[in-house]
PDB file of C-alpha atoms and ligand atoms in Angstrom:
ATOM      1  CA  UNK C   1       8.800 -21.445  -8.057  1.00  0.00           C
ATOM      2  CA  UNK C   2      12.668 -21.853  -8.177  1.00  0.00           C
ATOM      3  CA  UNK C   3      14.358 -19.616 -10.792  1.00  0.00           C
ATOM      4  CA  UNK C   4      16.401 -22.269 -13.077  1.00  0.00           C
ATOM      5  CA  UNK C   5      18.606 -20.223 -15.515  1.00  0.00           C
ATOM      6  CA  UNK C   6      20.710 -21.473 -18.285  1.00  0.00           C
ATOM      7  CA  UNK C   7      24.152 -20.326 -19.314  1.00  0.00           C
ATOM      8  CA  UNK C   8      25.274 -21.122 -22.865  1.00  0.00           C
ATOM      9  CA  UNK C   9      28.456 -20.963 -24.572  1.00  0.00           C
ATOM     10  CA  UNK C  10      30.905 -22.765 -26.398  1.00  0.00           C
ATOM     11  CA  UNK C  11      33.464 -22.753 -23.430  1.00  0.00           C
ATOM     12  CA  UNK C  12      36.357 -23.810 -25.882  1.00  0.00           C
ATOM     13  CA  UNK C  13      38.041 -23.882 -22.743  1.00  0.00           C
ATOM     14  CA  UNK C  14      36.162 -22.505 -19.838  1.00  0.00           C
ATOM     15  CA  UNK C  15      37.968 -19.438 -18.928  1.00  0.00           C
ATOM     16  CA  UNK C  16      38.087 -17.747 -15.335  1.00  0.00           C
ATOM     17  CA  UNK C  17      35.578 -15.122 -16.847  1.00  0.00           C
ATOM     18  CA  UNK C  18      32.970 -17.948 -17.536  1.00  0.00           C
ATOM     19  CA  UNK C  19      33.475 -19.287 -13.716  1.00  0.00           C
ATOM     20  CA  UNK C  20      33.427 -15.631 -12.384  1.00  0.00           C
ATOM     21  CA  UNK C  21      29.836 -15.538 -14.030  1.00  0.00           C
ATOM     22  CA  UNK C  22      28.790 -19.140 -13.221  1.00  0.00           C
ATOM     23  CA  UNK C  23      29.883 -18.719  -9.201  1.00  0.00           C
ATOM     24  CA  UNK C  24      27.641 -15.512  -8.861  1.00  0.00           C
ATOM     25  CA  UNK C  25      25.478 -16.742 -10.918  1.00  0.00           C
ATOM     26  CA  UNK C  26      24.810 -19.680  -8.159  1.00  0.00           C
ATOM     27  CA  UNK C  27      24.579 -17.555  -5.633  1.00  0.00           C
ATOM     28  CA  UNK C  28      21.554 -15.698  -7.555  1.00  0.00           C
ATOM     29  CA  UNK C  29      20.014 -18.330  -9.016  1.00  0.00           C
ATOM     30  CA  UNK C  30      18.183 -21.214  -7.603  1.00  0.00           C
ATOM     31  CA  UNK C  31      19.654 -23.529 -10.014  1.00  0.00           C
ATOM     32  CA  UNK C  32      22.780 -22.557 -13.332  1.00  0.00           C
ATOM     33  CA  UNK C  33      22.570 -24.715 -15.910  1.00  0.00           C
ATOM     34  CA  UNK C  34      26.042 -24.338 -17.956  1.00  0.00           C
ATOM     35  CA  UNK C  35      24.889 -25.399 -21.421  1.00  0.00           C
ATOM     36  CA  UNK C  36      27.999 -25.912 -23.950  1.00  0.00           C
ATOM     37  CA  UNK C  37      26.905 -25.659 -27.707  1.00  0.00           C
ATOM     38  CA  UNK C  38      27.426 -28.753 -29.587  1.00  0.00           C
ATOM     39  CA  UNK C  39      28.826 -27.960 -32.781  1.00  0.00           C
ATOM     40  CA  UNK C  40      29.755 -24.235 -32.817  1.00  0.00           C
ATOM     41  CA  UNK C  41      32.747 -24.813 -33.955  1.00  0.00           C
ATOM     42  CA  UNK C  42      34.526 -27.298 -36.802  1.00  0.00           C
ATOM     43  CA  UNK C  43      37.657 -28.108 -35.270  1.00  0.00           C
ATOM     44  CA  UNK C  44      37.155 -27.353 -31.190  1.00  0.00           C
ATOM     45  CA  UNK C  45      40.720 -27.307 -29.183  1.00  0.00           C
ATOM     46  CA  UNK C  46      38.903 -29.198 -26.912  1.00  0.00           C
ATOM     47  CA  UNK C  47      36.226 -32.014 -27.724  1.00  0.00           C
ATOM     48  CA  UNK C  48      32.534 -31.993 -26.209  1.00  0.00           C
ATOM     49  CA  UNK C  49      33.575 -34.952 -23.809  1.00  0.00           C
ATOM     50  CA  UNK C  50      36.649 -32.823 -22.541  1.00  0.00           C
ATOM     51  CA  UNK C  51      34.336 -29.680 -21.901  1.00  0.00           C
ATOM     52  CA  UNK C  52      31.710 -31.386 -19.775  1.00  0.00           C
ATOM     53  CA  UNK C  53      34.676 -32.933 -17.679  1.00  0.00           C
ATOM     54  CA  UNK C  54      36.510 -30.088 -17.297  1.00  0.00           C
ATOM     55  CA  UNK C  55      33.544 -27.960 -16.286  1.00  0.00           C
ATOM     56  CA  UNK C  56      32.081 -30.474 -14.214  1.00  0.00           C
ATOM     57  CA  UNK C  57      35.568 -30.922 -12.477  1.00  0.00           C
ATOM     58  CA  UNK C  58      35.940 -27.362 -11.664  1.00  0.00           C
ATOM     59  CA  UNK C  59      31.945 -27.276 -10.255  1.00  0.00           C
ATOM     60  CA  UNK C  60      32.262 -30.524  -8.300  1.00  0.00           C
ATOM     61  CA  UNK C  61      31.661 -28.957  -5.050  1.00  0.00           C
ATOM     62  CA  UNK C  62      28.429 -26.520  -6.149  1.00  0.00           C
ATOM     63  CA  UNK C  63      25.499 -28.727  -5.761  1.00  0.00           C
ATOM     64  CA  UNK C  64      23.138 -26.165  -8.084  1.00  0.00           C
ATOM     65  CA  UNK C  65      25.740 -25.996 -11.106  1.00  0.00           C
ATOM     66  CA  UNK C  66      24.541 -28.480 -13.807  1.00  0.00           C
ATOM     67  CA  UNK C  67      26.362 -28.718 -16.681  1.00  0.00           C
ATOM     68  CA  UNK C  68      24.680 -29.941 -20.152  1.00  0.00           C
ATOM     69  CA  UNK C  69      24.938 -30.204 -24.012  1.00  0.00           C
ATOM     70  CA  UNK C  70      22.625 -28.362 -26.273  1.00  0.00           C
ATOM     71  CA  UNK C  71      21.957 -28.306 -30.101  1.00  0.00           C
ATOM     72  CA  UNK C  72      19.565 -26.082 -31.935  1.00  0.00           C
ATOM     73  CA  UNK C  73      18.053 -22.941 -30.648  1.00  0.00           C
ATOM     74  CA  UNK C  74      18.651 -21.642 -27.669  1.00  0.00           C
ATOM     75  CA  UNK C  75      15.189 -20.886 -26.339  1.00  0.00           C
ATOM     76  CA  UNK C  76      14.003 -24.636 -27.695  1.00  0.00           C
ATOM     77  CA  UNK C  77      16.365 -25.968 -24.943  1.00  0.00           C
ATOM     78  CA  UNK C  78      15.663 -23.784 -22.351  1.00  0.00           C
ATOM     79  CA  UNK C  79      12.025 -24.368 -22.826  1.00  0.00           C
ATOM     80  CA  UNK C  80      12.655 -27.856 -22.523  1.00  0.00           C
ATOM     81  CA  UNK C  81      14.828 -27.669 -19.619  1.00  0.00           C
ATOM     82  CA  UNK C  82      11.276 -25.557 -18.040  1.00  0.00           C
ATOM     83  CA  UNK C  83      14.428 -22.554 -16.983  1.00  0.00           C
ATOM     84  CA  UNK C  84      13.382 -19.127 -17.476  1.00  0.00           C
ATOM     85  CA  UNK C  85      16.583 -17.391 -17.521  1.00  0.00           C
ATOM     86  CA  UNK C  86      19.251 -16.887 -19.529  1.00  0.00           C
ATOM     87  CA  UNK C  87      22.840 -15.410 -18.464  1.00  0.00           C
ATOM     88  CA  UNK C  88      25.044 -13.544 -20.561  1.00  0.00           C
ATOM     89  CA  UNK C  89      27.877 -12.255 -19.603  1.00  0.00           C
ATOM     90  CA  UNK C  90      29.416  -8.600 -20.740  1.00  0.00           C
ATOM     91  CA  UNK C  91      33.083  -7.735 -21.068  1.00  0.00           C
ATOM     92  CA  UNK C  92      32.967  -4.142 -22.920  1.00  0.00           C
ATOM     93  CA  UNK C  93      30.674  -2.336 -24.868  1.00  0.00           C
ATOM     94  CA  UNK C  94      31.872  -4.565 -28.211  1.00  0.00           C
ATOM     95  CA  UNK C  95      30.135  -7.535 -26.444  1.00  0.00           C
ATOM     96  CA  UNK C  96      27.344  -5.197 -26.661  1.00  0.00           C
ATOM     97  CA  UNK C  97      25.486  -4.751 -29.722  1.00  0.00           C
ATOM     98  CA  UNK C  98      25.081  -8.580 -30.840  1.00  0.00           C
ATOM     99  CA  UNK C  99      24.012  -9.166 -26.654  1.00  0.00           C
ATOM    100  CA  UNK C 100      21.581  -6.795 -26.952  1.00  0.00           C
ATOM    101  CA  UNK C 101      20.314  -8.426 -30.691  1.00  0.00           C
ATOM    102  CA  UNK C 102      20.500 -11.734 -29.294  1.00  0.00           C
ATOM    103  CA  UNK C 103      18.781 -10.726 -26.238  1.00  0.00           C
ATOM    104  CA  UNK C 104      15.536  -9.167 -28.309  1.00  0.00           C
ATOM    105  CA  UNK C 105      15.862 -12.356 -30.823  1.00  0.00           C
ATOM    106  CA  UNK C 106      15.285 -14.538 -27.906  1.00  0.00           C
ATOM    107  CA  UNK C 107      12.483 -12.404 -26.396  1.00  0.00           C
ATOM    108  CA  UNK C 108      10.755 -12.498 -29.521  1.00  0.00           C
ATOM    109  CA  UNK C 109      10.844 -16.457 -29.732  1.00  0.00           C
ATOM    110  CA  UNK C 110      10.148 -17.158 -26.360  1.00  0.00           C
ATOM    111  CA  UNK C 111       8.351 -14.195 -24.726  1.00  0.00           C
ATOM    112  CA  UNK C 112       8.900 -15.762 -20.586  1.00  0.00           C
ATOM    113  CA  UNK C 113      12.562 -16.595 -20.937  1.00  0.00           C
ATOM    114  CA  UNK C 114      14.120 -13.402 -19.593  1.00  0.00           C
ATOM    115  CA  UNK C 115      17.617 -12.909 -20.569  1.00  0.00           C
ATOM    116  CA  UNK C 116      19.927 -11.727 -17.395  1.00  0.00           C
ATOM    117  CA  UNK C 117      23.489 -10.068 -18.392  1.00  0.00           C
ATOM    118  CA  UNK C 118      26.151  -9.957 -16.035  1.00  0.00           C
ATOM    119  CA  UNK C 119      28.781  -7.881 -15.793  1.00  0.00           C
ATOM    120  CA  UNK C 120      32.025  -9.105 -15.641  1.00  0.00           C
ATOM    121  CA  UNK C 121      34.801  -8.165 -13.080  1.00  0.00           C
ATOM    122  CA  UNK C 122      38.012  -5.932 -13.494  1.00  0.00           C
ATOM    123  CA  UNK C 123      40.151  -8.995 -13.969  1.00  0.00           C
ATOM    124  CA  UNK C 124      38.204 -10.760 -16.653  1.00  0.00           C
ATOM    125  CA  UNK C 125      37.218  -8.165 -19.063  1.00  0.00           C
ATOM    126  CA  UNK C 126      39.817  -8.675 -21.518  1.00  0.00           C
ATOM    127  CA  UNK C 127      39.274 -12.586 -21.218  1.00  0.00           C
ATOM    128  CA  UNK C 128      37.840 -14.604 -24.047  1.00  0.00           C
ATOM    129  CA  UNK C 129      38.349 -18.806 -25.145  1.00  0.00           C
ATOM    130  CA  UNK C 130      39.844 -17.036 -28.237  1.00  0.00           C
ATOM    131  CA  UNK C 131      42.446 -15.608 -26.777  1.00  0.00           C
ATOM    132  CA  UNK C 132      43.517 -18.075 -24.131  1.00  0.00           C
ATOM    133  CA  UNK C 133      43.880 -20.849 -27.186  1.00  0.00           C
ATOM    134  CA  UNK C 134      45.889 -18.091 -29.737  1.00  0.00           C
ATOM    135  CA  UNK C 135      47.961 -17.408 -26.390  1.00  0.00           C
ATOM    136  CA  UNK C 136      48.519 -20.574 -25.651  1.00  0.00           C
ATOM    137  CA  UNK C 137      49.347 -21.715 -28.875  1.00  0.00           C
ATOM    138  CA  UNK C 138      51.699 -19.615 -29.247  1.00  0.00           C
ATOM    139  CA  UNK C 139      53.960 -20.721 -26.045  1.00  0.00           C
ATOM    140  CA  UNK C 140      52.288 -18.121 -23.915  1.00  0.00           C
ATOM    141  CA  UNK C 141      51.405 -18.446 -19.853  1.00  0.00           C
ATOM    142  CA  UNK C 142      48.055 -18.602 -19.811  1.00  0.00           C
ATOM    143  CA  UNK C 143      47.820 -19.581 -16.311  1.00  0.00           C
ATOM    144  CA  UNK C 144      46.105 -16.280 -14.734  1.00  0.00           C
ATOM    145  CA  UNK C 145      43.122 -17.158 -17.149  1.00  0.00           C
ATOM    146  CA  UNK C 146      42.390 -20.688 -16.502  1.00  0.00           C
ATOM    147  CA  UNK C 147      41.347 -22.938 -13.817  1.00  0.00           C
ATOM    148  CA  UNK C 148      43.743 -26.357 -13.168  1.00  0.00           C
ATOM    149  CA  UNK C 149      41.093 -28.169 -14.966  1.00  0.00           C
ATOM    150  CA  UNK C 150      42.288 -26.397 -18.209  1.00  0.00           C
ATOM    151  CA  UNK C 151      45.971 -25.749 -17.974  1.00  0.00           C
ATOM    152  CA  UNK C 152      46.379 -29.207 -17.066  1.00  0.00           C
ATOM    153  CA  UNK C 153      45.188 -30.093 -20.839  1.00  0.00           C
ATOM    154  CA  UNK C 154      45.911 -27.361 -22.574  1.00  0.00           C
ATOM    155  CA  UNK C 155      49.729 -27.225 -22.859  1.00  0.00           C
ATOM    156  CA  UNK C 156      49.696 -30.621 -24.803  1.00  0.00           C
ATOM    157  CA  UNK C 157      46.449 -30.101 -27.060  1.00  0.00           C
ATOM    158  CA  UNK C 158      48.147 -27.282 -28.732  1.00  0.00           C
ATOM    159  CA  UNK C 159      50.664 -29.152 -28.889  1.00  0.00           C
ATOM    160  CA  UNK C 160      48.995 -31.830 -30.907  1.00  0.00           C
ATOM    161  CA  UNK C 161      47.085 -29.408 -32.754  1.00  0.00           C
ATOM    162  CA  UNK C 162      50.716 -27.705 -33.689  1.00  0.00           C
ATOM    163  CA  UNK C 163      51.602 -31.656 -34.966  1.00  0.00           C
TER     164      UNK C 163
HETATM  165  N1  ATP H   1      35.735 -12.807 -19.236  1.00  0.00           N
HETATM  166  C1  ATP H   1      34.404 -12.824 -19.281  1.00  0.00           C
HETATM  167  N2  ATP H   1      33.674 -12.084 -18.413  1.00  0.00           N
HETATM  168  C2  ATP H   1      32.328 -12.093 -18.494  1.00  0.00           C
HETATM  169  N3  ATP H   1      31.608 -12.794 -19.376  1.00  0.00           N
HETATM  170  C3  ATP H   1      32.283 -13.540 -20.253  1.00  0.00           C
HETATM  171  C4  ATP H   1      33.705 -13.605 -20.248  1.00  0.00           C
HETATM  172  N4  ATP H   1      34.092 -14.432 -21.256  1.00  0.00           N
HETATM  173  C5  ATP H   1      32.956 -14.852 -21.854  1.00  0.00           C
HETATM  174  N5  ATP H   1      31.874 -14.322 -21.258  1.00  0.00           N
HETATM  175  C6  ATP H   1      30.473 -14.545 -21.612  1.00  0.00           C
HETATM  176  O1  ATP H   1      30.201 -15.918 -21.552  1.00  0.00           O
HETATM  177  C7  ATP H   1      29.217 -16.277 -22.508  1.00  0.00           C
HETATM  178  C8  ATP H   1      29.722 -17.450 -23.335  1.00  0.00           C
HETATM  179  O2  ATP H   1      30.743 -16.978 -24.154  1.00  0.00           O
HETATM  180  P1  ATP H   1      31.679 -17.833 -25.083  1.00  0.00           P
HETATM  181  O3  ATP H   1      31.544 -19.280 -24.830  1.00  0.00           O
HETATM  182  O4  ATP H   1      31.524 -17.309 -26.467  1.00  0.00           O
HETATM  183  O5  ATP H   1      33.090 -17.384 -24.493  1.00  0.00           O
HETATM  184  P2  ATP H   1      34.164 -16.492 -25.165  1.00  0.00           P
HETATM  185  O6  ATP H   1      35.232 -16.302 -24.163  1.00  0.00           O
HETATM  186  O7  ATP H   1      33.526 -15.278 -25.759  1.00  0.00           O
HETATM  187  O8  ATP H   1      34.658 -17.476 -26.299  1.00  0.00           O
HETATM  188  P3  ATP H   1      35.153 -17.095 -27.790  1.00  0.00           P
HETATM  189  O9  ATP H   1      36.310 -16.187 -27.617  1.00  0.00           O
HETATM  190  O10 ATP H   1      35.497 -18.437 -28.378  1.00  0.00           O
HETATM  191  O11 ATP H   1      33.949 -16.447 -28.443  1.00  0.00           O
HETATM  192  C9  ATP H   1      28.943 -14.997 -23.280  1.00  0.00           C
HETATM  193  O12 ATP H   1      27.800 -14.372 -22.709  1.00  0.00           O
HETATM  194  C10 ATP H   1      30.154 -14.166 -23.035  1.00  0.00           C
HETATM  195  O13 ATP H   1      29.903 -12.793 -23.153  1.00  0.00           O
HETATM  196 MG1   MG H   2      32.360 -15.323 -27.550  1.00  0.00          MG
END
């Protein structure tokens, strides 16, 4: 049976921490499934639409990267998507404690979706979306942190957002 496992997030932008974790996670898995949470924020720098394109731009070339919209619980979709995994990433041991609740939350709910964390590398650890947008927003490079895809867009949404 091919292992299908499902990456969720709010990607609000897709950092180079999130495609650190989604290229190994290709290379382990028969099948990622980069699921970006509808909703998880009010006012998102960068809309739903913009999300799926960017992340779709920057995964053009993997043939077993999907990426998807989901709403509602976590284990509902991957139950519906019939994957059994779910990645998490882990930057430090702050990342920790609501992984590790999330992680048992989930088992309870859906007993044969295993949750699989990955560990991120030495040049992502201090990388989130949060910073990246308050760094960018205020005039900062954030070019070391985010594929083309991203600093193509980004410079001008803040921008806008700034008015
Ligand atoms: N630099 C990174 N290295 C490894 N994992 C990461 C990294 N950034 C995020 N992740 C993981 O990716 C998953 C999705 O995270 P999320 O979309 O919340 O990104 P984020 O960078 O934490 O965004 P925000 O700062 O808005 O919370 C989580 O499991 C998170 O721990
Ligand atoms: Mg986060």
């Amino acid at each position: 049976m091919p292992t299908l496992a499902v990456y969720p997030g709010s990607f609000d932008p897709l950092t180079n921490g999130h495609v650190d974790i989604i290229t190994r996670g290709a290379r382990i898995f028969d099948r990622i499934i980069v699921a970006i949470l509808i909703n998880a924020e009010k006012a998102p720098l960068f809309s739903m639409d913009e999300r799926l394109k960017i992340t779709r731009e920057v995964f053009k070339d993997f043939p077993n990267v999907e990426v998807d919209t989901f709403d509602g619980l976590l284990v509902d979709y991957v139950e519906r998507r019939r994957a059994h995994v779910i990645v998490r990433g882990l930057r430090a041991v702050s990342d920790f404690e609501y992984e590790f609740q999330l992680a048992n939350m989930n088992r309870k709910l859906a007993p044969e979706v295993e949750t699989v964390f990955m560990m991120t590398g030495e040049d992502y650890f201090y990388v989130s979306s949060n910073l990246v947008r308050e760094v960018a927003s205020l005039g900062g490079d954030v070019t070391p942190f985010v594929s083309e895809a991203v600093l193509a867009r980004i410079t001008d949404r803040v921008a806008e957002r700034a008015g």
